[in-house]
Coordinates of C-alpha atoms and ligand atoms in Angstrom, one line a residue:
X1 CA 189.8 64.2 165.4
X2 CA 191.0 64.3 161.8
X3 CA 187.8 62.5 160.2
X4 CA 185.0 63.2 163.4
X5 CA 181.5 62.2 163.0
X6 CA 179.0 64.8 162.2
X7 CA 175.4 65.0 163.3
X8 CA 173.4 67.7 161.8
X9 CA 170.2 68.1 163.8
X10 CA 167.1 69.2 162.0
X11 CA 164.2 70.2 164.2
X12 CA 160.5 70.4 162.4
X13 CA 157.5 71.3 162.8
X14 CA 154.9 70.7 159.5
X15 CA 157.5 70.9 157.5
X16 CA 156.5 68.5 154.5
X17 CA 156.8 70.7 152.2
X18 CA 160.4 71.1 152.1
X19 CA 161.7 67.9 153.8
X20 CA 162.9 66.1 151.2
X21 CA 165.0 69.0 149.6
X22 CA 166.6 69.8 152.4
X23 CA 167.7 66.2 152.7
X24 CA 169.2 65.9 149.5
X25 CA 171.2 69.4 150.2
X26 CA 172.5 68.2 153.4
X27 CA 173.1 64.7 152.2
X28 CA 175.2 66.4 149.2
X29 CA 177.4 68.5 152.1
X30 CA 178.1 65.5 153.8
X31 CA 179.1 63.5 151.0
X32 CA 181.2 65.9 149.6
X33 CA 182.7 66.7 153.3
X34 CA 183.1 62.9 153.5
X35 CA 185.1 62.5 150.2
X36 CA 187.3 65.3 151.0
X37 CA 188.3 63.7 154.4
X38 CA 186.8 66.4 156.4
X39 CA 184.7 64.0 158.3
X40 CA 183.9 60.3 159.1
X41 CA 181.7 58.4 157.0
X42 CA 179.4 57.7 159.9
X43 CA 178.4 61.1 159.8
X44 CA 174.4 61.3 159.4
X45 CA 171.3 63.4 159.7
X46 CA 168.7 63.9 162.8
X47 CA 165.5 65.0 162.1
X48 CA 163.5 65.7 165.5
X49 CA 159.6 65.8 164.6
X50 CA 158.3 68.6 166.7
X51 CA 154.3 66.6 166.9
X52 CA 153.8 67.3 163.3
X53 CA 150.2 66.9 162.2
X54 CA 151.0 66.9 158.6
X55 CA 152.9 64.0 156.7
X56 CA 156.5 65.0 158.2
X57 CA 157.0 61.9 160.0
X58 CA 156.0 59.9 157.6
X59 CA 158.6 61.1 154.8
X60 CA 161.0 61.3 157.8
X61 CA 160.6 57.3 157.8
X62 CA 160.6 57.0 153.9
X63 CA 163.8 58.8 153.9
X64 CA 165.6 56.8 156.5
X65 CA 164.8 53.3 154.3
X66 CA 165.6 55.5 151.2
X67 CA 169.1 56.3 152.5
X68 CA 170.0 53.2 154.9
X69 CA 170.4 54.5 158.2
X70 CA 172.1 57.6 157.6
X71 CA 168.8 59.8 158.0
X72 CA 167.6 59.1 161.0
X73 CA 164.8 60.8 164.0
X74 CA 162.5 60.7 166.5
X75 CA 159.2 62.0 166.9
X76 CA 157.6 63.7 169.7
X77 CA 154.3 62.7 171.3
X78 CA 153.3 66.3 170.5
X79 CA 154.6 70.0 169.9
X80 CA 157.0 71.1 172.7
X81 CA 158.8 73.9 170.9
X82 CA 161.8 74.7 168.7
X83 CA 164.3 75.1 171.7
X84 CA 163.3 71.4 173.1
X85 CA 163.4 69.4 170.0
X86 CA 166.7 71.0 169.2
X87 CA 167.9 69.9 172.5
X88 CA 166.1 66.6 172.2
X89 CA 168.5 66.0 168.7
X90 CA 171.8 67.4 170.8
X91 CA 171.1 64.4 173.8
X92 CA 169.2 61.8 171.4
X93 CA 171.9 61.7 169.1
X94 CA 174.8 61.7 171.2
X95 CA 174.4 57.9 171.8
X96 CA 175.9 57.5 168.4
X97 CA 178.9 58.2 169.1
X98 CA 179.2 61.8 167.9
X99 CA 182.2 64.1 168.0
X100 CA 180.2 67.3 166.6
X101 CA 176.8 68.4 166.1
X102 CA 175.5 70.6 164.2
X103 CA 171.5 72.3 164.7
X104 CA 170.0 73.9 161.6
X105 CA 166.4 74.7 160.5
X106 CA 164.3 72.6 158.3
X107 CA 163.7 75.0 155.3
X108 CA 167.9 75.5 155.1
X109 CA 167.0 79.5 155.6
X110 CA 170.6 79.1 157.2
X111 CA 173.2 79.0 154.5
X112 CA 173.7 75.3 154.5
X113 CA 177.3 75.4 152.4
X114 CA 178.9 77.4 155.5
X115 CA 179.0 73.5 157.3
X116 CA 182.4 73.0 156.3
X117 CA 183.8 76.3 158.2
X118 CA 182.3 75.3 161.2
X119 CA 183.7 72.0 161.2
X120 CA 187.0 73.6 160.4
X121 CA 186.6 75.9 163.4
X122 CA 186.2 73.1 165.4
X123 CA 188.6 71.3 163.9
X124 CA 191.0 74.4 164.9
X125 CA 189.8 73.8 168.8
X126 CA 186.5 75.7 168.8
X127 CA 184.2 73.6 171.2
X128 CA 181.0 76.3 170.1
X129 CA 180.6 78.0 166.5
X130 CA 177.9 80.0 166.7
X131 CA 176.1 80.7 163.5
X132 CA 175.7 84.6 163.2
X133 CA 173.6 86.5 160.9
X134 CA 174.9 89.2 158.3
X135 CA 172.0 90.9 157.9
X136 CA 167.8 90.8 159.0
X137 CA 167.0 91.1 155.2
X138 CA 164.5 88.6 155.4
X139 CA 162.9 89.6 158.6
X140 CA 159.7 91.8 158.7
X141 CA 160.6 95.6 160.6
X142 CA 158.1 94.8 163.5
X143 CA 160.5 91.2 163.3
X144 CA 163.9 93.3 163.1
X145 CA 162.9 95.9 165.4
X146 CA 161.8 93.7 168.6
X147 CA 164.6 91.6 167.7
X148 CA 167.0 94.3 167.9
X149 CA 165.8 95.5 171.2
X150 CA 165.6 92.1 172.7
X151 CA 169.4 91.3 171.8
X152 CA 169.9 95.2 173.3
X153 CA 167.6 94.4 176.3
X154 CA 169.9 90.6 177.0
X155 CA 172.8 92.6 177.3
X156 CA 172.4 95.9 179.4
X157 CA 170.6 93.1 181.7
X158 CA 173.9 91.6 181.9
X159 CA 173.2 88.5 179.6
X160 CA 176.8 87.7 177.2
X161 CA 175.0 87.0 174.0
X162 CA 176.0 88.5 170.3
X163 CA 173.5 90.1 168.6
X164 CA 172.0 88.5 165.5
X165 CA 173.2 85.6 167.1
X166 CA 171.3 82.0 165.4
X167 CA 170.5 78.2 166.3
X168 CA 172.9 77.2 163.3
X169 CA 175.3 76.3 165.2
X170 CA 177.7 73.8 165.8
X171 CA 178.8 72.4 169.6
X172 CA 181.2 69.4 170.5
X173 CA 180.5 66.4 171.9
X174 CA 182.1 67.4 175.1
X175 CA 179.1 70.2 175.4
X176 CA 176.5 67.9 174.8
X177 CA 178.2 66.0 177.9
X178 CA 177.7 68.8 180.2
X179 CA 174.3 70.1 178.8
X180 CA 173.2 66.5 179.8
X181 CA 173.5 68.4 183.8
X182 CA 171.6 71.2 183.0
X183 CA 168.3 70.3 184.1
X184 CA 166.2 73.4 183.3
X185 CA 163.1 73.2 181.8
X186 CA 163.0 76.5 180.2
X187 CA 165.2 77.1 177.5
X188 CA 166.8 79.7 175.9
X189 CA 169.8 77.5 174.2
X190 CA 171.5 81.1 172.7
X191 CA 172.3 82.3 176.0
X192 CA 172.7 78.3 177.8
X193 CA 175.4 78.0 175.0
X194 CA 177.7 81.1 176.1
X195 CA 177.2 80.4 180.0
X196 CA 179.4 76.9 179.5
X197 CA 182.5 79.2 179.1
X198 CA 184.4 76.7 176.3
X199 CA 185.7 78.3 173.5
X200 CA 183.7 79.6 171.0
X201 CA 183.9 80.9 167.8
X202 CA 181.6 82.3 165.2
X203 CA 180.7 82.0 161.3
X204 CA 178.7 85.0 159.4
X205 CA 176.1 83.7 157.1
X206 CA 173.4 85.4 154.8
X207 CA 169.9 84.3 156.1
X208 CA 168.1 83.0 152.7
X209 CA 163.9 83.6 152.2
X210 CA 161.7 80.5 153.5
X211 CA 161.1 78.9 150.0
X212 CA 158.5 76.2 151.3
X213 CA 155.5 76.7 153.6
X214 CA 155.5 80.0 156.0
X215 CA 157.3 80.2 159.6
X216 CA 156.3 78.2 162.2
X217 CA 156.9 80.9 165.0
X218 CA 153.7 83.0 166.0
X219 CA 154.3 86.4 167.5
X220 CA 153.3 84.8 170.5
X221 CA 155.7 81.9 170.8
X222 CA 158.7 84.6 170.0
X223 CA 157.5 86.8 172.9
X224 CA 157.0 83.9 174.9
X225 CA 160.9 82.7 173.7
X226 CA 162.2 86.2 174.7
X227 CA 160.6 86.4 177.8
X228 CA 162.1 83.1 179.2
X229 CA 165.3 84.3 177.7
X230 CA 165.3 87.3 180.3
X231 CA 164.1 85.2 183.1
X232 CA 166.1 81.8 182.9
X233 CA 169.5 84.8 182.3
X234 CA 168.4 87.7 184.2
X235 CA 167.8 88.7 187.6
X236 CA 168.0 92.2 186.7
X237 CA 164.3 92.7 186.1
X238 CA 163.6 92.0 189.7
X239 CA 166.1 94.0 191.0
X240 CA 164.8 96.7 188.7
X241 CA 161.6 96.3 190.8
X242 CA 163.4 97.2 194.6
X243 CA 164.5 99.8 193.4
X244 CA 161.6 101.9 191.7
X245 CA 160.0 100.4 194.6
X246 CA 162.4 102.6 197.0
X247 CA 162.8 105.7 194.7
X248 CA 158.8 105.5 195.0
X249 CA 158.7 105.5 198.8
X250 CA 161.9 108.3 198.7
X251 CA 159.5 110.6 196.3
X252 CA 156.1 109.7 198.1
X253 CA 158.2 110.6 201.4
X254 CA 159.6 114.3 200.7
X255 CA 155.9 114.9 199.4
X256 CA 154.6 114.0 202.6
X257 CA 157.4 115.7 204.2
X258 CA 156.7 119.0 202.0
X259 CA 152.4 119.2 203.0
X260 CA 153.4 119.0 206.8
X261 CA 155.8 122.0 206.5
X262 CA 153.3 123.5 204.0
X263 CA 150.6 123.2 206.7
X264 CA 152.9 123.7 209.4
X265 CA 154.8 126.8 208.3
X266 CA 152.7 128.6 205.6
X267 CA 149.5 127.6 206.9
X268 CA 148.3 126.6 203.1
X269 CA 145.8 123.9 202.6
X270 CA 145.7 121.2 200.1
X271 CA 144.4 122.1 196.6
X272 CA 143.0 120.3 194.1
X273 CA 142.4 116.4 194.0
X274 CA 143.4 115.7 190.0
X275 CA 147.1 115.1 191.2
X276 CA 146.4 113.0 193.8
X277 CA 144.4 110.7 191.9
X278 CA 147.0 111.3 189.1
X279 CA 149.8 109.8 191.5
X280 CA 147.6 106.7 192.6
X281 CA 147.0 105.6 189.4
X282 CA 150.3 106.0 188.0
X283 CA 151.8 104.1 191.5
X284 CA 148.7 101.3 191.0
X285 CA 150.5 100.8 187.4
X286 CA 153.7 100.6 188.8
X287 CA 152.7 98.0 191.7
X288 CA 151.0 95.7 188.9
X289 CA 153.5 95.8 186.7
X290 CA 155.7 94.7 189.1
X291 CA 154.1 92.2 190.6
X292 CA 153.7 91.1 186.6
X293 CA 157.2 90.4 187.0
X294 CA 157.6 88.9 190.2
X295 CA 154.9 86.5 188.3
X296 CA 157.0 85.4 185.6
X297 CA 159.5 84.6 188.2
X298 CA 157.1 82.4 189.6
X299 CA 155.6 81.5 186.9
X300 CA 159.1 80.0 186.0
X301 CA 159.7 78.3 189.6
X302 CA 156.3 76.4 189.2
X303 CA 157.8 75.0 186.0
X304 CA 161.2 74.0 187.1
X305 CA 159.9 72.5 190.5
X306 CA 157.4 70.1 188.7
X307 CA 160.4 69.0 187.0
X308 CA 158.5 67.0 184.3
X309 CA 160.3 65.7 181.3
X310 CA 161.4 68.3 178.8
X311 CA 160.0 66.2 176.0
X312 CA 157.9 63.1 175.8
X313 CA 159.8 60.5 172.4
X314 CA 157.1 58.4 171.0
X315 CA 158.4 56.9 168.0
X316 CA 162.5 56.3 167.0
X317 CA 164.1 55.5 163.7
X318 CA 167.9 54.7 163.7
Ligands
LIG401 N1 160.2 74.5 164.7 C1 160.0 73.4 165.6 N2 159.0 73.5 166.5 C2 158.2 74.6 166.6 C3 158.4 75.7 165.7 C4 159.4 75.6 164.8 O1 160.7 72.4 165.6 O2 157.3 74.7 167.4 C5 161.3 74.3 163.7 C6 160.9 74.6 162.3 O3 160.3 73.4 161.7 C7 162.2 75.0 161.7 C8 162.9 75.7 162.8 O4 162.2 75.3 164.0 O5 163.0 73.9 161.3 C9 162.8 77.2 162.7 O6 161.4 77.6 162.4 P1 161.0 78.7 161.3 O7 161.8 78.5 160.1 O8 159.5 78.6 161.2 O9 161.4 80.0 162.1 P2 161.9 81.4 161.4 O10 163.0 81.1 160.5 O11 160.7 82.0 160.8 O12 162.4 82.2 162.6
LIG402 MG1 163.0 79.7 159.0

């Protein structure tokens, strides 16, 4: 417990550029965690190749000659996404024999010298340190708003997760254990993390600018990561959906209700068509948007029921 071993994942994704700095960074933290005693000597790095098509791998595999074994990876067949290879590292590189793991990006935007308080979190019985943003400095405002809202939207739909809240982080080996029985094949590892219940703890760290290349998230793929966020956590949204669908039928009911006695007791006929149409179209919304997210439900259940693999390893280096 006094010396554990230390994995430090690294998931990339056409990340040449900046591959071999970031090696030589993290090598220096764990050599200089190693000589203070902080942690065993068979500590190592994990790269996870996230189907590269530049020359990645390939420096990947120089690296792990260069440095005997202590950089090691595997490679994906093809791209699967940020959120698999980083679980791909957690399970890959448990057979090592790993007390602690830790996940951080490839371009070290995550402040890479904050290592040794998470270790000494864990070290104080912290099973999860979850790496926590200061600030959104380096994020765009169409980046910090929608970010913002999503971390607003988790939590009014009943989803535990901090805001600002980062994949530096750091998890025991005892977590990777159980993750091994969650089968799921969507991911959202932010808000998988905080459902295991073990004790967590946090670090605050200032997010640095990407100093190689440009980020490998589209505005697509972070839409598409927020919107299995809400469905694997939430079943708010469909819940949501009953009930607009009753207050509709309540409203739609009194209006009827209000023509008869309008016909009935004031003899008056119906004028004017404009809100009628107006109130179809506006339910028609309603009704597809609804059934939009009954779809991503579904959409989700088609996923999980094929139960393919998660991610597909082609190549290994140890
Ligand atoms: N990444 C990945 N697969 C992907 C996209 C990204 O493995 O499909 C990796 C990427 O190489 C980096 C980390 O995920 O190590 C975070 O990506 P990036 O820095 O582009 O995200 P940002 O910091 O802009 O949110
Ligand atoms: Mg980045």
């Amino acid at each position: 417990m006094n010396t554990p071993i230390l994995a430090i994942i690294i998931p990339c994704f056409n990340e040449e550029d900046c591959i071999n700095s970031t090696s030589l960074k993290l090598i220096e933290v764990l050599n200089c965690l190693e000589a203070d005693n902080e942690i065993s000597k068979d500590s190592f790095l994990f790269y996870v190749n996230d189907g590269s098509n530049d020359k990645t791998w390939d420096l990947i595999e120089k690296l792990n000659i260069e440095y005997n074994g202590k950089i090691k990876g595997i490679k994906f067949s093809r791209n699967f996404g940020n959120q698999k290879a980083i679980l791909a590292g957690l399970l890959e590189a448990s057979k090592y024999n790993v007390d602690c793991f830790i996940t951080i990006d490839a371009d070290l935007q995550q402040d890479e010298n904050k290592i040794k308080e998470f270790v000494q979190k864990y070290k104080n019985g912290a099973k999860i340190v979850a790496g926590i943003r200061n600030n959104r400095k380096t994020d765009g405002l169409f980046k910090k708003i929608t970010a913002l809202s999503f971390y607003k939207l988790m939590n009014l739909m009943g989803v535990n997760i901090k805001i600002n809240h980062s994949d530096f982080r750091l998890v025991s080996r005892e977590v990777v254990e159980t993750l091994k029985n969650f089968k799921e094949t969507n991911l959202f590892l932010r808000a998988m993390f905080n459902e295991l219940g073990y004790k967590n703890d946090y670090v605050y760290f200032d997010v640095k600018p990407r100093k190689y290349g440009k980020t490998k998230f589209s505005s697509c793929s972070l839409f598409s990561l927020a919107i299995s966020g809400i469905t694997s956590f939430s079943l708010v949204p469909l819940r949501l959906v009953t009930i607009i669908g009753f207050v509709i039928a309540m409203v739609s009911f009194l209006l009827g209700m209000t023509a008869i006695i309008d016909y009935c007791v004031f003899h008056n006929t119906v004028s004017g068509w404009a809100t009628i149409v107006v109130a179809i179209g506006f339910i028609c919304g309603i009704q597809i948007l609804c059934l939009g997210i009954i779809a991503e439900y579904i959409g989700q259940l088609f996923q999980e029921v094929k139960s393919r693999p998660r991610y597909i390893i082609e190549k290994e280096i140890i």
